Coordinates of C-alpha atoms in Angstrom, one line a residue:
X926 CA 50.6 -57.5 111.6
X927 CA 47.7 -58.3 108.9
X928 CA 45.3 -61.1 110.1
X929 CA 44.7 -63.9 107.0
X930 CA 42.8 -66.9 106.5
X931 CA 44.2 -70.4 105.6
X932 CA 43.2 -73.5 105.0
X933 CA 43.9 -77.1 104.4
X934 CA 42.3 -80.4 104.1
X935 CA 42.6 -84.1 104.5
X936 CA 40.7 -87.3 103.4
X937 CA 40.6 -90.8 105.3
X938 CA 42.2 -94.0 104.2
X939 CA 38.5 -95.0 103.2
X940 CA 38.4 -92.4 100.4
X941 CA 39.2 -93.8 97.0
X942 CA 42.6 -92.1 96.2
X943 CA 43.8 -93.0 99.6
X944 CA 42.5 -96.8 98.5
X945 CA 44.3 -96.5 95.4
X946 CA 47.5 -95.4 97.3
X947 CA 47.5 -98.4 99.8
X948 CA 47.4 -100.7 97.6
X949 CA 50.3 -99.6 95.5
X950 CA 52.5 -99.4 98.8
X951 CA 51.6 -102.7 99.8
X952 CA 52.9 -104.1 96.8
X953 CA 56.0 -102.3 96.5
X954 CA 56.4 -103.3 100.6
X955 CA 55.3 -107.0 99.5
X956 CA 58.2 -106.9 96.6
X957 CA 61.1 -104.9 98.5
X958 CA 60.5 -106.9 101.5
X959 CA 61.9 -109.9 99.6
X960 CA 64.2 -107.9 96.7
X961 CA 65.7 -104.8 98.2
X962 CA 67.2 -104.0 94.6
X963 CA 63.6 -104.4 93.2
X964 CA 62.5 -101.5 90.6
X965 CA 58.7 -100.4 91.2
X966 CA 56.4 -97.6 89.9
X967 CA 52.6 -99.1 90.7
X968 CA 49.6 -97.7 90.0
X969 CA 46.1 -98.4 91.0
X970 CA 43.2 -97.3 90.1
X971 CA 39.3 -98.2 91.9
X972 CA 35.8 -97.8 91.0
X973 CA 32.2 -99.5 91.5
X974 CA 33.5 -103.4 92.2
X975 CA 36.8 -103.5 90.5
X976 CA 40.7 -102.4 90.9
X977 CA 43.0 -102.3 88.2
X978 CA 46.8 -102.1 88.9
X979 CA 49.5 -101.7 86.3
X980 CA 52.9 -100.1 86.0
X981 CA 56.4 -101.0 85.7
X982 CA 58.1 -103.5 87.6
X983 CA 61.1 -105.2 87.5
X984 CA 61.9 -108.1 90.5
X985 CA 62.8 -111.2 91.1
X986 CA 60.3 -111.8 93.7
X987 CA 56.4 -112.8 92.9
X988 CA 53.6 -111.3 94.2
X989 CA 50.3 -112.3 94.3
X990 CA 48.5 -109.3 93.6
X991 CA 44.5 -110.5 93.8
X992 CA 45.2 -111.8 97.4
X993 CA 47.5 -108.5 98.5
X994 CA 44.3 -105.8 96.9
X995 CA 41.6 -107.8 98.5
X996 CA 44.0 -107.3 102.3
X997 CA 44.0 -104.4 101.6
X998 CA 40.7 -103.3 101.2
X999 CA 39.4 -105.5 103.6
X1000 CA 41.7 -103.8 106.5
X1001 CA 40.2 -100.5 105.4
X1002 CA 36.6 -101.4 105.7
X1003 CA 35.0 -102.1 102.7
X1004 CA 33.6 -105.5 103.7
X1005 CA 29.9 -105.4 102.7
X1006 CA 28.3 -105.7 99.8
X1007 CA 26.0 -102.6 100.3
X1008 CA 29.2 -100.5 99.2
X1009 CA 29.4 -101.6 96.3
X1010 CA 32.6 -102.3 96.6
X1011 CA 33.8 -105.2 98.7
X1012 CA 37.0 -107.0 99.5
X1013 CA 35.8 -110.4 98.6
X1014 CA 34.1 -109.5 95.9
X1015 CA 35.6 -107.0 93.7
X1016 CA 37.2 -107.5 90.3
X1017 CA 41.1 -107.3 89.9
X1018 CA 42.6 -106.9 87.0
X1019 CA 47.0 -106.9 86.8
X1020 CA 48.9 -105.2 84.1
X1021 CA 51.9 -104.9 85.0
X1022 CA 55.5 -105.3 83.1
X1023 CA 58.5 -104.4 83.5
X1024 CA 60.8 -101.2 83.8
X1025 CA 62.2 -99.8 80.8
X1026 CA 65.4 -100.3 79.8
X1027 CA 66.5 -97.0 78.6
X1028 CA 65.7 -95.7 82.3
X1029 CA 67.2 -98.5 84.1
X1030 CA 70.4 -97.9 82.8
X1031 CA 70.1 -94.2 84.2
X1032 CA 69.4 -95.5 87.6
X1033 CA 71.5 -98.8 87.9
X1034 CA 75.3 -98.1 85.8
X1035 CA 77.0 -100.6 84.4
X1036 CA 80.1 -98.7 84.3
X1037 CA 82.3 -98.4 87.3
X1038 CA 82.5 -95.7 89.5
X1039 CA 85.0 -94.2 92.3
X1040 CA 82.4 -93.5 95.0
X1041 CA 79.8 -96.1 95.0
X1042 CA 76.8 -93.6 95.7
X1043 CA 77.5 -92.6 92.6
X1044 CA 76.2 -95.7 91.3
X1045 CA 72.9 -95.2 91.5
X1046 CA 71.3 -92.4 89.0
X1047 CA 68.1 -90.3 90.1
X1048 CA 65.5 -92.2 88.4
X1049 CA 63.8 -89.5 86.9
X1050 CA 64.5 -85.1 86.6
X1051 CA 62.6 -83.0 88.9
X1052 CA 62.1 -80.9 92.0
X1053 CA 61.0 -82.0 95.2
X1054 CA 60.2 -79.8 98.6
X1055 CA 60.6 -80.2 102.3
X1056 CA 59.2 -77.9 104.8
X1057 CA 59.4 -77.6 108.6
X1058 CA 57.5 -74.6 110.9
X1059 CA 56.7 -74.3 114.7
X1060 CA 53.1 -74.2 114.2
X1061 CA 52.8 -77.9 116.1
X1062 CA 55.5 -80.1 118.1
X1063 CA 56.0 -81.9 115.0
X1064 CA 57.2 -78.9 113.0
X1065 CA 54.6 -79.3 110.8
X1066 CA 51.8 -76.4 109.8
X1067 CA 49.0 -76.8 111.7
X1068 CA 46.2 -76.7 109.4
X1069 CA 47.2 -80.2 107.7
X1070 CA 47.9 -81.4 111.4
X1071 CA 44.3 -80.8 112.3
X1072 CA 42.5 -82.1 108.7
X1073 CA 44.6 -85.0 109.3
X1074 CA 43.8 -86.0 113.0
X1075 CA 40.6 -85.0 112.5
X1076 CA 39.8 -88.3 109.8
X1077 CA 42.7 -90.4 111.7
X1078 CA 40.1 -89.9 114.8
X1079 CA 36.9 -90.8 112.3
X1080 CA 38.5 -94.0 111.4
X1081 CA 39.6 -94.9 115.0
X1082 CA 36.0 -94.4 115.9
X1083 CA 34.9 -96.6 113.4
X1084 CA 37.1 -99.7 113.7
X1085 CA 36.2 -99.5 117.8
X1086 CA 32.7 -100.0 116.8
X1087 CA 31.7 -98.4 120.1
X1088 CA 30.3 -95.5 119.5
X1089 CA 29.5 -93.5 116.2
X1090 CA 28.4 -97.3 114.6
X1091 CA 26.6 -95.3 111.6
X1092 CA 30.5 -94.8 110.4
X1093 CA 31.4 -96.0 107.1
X1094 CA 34.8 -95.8 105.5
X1095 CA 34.8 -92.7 103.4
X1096 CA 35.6 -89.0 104.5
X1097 CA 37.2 -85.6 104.0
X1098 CA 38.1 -82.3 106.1
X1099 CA 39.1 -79.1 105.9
X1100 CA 40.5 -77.2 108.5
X1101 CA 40.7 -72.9 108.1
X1102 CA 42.7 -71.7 110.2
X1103 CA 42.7 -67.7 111.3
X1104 CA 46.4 -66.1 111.7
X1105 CA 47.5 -63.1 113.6
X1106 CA 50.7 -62.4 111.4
X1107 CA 52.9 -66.0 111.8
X1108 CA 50.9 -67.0 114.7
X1109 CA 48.0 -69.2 114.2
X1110 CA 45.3 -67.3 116.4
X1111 CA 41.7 -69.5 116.1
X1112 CA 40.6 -71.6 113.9
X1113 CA 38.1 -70.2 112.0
X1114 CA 36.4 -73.6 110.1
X1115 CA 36.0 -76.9 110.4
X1116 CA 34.3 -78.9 107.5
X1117 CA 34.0 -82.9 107.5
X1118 CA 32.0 -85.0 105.5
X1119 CA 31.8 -88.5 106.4
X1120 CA 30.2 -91.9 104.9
X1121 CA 27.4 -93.2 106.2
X1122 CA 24.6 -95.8 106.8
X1123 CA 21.1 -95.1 106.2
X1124 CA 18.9 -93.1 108.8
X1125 CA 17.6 -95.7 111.5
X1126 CA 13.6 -96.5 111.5
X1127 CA 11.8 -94.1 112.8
X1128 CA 14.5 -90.9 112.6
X1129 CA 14.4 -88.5 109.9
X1130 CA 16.9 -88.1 107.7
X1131 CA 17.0 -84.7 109.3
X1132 CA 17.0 -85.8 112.7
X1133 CA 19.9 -88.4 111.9
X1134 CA 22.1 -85.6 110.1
X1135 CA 21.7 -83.6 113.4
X1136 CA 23.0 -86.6 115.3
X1137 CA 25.5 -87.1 113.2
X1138 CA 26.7 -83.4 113.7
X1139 CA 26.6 -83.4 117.0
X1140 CA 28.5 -86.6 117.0
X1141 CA 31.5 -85.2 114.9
X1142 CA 32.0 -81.8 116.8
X1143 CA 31.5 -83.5 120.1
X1144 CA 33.7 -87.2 119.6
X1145 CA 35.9 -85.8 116.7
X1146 CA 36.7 -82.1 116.8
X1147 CA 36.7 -80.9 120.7
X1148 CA 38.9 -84.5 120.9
X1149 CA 41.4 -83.0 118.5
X1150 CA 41.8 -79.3 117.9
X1151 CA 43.0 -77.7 120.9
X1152 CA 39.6 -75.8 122.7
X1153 CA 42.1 -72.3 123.3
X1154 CA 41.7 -72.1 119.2
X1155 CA 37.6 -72.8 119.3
X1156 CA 35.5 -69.9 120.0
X1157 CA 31.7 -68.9 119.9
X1158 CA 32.7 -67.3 116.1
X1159 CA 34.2 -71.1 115.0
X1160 CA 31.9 -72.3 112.1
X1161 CA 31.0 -76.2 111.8
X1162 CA 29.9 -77.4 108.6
X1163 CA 29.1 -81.9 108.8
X1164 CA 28.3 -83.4 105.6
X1165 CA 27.3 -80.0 104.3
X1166 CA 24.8 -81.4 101.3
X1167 CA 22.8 -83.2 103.9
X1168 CA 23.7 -86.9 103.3
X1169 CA 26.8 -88.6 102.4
X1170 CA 25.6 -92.4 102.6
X1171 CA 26.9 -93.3 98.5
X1172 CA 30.8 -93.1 98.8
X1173 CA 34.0 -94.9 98.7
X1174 CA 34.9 -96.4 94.9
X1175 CA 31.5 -97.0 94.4
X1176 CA 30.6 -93.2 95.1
X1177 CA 33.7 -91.8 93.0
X1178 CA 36.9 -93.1 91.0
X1179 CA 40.0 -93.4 92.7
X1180 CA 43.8 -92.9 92.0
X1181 CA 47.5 -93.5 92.9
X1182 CA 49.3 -90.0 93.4
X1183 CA 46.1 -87.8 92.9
X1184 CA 46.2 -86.6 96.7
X1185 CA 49.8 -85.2 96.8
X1186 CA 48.9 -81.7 98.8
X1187 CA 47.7 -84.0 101.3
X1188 CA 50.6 -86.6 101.5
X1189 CA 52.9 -83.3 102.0
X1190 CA 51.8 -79.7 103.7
X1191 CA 48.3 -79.3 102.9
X1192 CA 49.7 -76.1 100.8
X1193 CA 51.8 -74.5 103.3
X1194 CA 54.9 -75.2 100.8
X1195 CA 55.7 -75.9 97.1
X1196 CA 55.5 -78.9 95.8
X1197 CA 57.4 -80.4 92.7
X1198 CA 54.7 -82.3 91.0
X1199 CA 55.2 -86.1 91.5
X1200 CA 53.4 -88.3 93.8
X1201 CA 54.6 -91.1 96.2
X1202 CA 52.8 -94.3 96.7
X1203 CA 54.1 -96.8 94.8
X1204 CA 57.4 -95.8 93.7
X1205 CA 61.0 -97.0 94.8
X1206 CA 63.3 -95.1 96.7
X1207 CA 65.1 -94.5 93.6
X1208 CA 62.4 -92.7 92.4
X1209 CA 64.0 -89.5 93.8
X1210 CA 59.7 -88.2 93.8
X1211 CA 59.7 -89.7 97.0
X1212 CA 63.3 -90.3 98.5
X1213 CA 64.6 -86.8 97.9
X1214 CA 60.9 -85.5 98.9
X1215 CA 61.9 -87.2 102.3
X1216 CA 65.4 -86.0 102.4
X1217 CA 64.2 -82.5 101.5
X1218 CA 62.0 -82.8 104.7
X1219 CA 64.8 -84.4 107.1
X1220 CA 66.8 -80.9 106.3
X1221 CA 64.1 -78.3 106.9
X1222 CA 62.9 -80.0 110.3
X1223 CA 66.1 -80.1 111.9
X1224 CA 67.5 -76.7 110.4
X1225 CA 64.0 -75.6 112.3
X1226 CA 64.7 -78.1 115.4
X1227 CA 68.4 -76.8 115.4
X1228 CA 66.7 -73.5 115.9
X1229 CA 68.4 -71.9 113.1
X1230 CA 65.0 -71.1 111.7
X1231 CA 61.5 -70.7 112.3
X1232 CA 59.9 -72.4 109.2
X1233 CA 62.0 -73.5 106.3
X1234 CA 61.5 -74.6 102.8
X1235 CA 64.2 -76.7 100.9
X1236 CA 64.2 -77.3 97.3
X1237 CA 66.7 -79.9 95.4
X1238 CA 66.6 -80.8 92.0
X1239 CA 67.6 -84.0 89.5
X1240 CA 68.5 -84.7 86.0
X1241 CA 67.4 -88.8 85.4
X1242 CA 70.5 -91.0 85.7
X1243 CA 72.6 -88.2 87.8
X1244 CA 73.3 -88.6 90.8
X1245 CA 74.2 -85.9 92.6
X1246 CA 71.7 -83.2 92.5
X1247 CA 71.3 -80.5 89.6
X1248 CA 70.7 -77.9 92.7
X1249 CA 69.8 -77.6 96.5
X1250 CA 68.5 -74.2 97.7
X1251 CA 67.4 -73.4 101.5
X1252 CA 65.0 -70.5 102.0
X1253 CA 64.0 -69.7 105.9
X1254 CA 61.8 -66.5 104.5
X1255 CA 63.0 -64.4 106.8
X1256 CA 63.0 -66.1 110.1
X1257 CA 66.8 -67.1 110.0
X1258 CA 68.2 -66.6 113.2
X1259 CA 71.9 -65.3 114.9
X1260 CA 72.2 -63.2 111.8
X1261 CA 72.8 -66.9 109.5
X1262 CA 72.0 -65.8 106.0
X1263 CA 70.2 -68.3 104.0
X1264 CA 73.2 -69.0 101.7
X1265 CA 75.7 -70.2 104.6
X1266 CA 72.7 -72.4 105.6
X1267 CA 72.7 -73.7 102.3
X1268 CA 76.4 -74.1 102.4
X1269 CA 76.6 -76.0 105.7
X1270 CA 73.5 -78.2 104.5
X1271 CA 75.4 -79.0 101.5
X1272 CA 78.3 -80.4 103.4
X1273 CA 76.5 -82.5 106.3
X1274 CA 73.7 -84.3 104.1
X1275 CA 74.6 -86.3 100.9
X1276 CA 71.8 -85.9 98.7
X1277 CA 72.5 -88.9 96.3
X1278 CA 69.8 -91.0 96.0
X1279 CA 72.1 -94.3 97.3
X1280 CA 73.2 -91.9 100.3
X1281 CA 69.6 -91.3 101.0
X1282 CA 68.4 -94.8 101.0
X1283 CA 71.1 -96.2 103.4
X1284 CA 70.6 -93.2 105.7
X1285 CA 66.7 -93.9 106.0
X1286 CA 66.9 -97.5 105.1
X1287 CA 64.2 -97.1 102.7
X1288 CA 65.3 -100.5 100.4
X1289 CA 64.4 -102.1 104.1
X1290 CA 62.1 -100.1 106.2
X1291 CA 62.4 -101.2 109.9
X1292 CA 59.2 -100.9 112.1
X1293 CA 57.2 -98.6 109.5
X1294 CA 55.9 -99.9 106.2
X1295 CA 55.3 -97.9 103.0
X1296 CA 51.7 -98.4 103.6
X1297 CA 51.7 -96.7 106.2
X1298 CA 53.2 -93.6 104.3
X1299 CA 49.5 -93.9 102.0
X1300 CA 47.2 -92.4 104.3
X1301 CA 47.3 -89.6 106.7
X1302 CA 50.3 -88.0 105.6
X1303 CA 54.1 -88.8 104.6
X1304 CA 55.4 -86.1 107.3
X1305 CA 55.0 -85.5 110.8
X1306 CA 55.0 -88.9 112.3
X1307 CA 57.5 -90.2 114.2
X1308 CA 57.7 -93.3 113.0
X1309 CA 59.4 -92.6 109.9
X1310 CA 63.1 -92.2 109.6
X1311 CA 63.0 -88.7 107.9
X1312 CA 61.1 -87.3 111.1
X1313 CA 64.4 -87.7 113.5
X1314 CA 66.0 -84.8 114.7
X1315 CA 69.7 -86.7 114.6
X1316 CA 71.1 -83.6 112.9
X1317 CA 70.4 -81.3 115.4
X1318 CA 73.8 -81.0 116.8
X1319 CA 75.6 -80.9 113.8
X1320 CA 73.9 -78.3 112.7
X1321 CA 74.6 -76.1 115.6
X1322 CA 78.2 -77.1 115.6
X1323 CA 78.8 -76.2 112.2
X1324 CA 77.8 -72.2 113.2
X1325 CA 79.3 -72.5 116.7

């Protein structure tokens, strides 16, 4: 079979989008922590010294928004004034109001109903994707599994304070990875860039970029990517234009939702269009997005499959979804045809937004945060709900 290239990236939870996504998932945590029926579509947006949320909103609990941003970016890092950007110090401004009406009444009916997940509406129309492969134990593809342990492992470093102490909070990397047909054979490029301080006294700026180099392939890459997949041929580019010490918001604008390849499967799979951070799990964006995920890894763990794409579709204020196809692109196994997959899925996972909250508790997440969703991936870690393979038998049951 044909050998191809492919690559994905990732960025750290220092980067500005990633900032911007926090910080609207810690306040739709702070809010549905107290008001499980709360309505929430936040947006944030960061730059040199200042953070400006708004949105829709409509709760019964308060939140105090200044004191939740300035947690927030004070966790991530950005604790000195040389950044330009600074927990203590950086301007906040709130402008947020409340959810219109003419889409709450979609979502939440007034009128009653026979089954109660019926109750509930998608709160917008749109597609949304879920994707499983058996690139990596997770089921996930393995280029974003590298980008993204590669700047998990950058940040570790740099909270330790042990080693690597030059580390500020901003970074990015891209993984290429080399395939021998539907087996990922060597990777073929690694690229990070990553914030930070000045060049000590008395070392060029040449000298430290060196170190710095040596630092990342040594502490960061041979740590992560397994050393079968390096080779002599493997190219390493580290902060490729030679310095990266302006970054963060000071060094570029950042955005809720502008990083949605990386939340999902670093371009292995569609995606629908709509972000996640910050939204409610009746914004079907995000709750279906995890659903849709849920189905393909177990229809892959079940071993029905060896990578599978699911797609479902809403129309806003329906609940029950406009349409749900499976696609296994050719890997369907035991002679299964995609649309008895589809059939069976159907049947065994309810796909109303209601039904997908209480199955993954998402109006009260236990021991996992939406925060935690905001930075270094929405899939592939176990600690969120959507990653279980409890479907696994039921699956194999329903084809014997």
């Amino acid at each position: 079979m044909a050998r191809y290239l492919f690559t994905s990236e990732s960025v750290s939870e220092g980067h500005p989008d990633k900032v911007a996504d926090q910080i609207s998932d810690a306040i739709l945590d702070a809010i549905i922590s107290e008001d499980k029926n709360a309505r929430v579509a936040c947006e944030t947006f960061v730059t040199t010294g200042q953070v400006v949320v708004g949105g829709e909103v409509t709760t019964k609990k308060y939140v105090e928004v200044p004191d939740l941003v300035r947690s927030v970016v004070r966790d991530i890092g950005y604790t000195k004034g040389e950044y330009m950007f600074e927990a203590n110090s950086c301007g906040i401004l709130s402008a947020i109001h409340s959810q219109s009406p003419d889409i709450n009444r979609g979502v939440d009916k007034k009128t009653p109903v026979k089954d109660r997940f019926d109750s509930v509406g998608a709160g917008d129309q749109g597609m949304m994707f879920g994707y499983a492969c058996k690139e990596t134990p997770e089921l996930m593809p393995a280029a974003i599994t590298f980008a993204h342990q590669i700047v998990k492992k950058l940040a570790d470093i740099r909270k330790e304070g042990k080693i690597m102490t030059y580390l500020r909070p901003d970074a990015k990397s891209q993984v290429t990875l080399e395939y021998d047909g539907n087996t990922v054979a060597r990777v073929d490029t690694v690229v990070v860039s990553t914030q930070h301080d000045p060049e000590p006294k008395g070392m060029s700026e040449k000298e430290f970029q060196n170190k710095i180099r040596e630092d990342v392939i040594a502490n960061v890459i041979n740590k992560v990517i397994p050393k079968q997949l390096l080779d002599k041929d493997t190219k390493y580019f580290v902060n490729p234009t030679g310095r990266f010490e302006i970054g963060g918001p000071h060094g570029d604008t950042g955005l809720t939702g502008r990083k949605i390849i990386v939340d999902t499967y670093g371009g292995a799979a569609p995606h629908g269009g709509g972000a996640f951070s910050g939204k409610d799990p009746t914004k079907v964006d995000r709750s279906a997005a995890y659903a849709a995920r849920h189905i393909a890894k177990n229809v892959v763990g079940a071993g029905l499959a060896e990578k599978c794409t699911v797609q479902v579709s809403y129309a806003i204020g329906i609940a029950r979804p406009v349409s749900i196809l499976v696609n296994t692109h050719g890997t369907n196994t035991n002679g299964i045809s995609d649309a008895e997959l589809q059939e069976k899925v159907e049947k065994l996972f309810d796909l109303r937004p209601l039904a997908i909250i209480e199955r993954f508790s998402l109006n009260k997440p236990k021991g996992w945060k939406y925060r935690d969703t905001a930075a270094y991936g929405h899939f592939g870690r176990p600690q969120f709900p959507w990653e279980k393979l409890d479907k696994v038998n039921d699956l194999r049951r329903a084809f014997k």
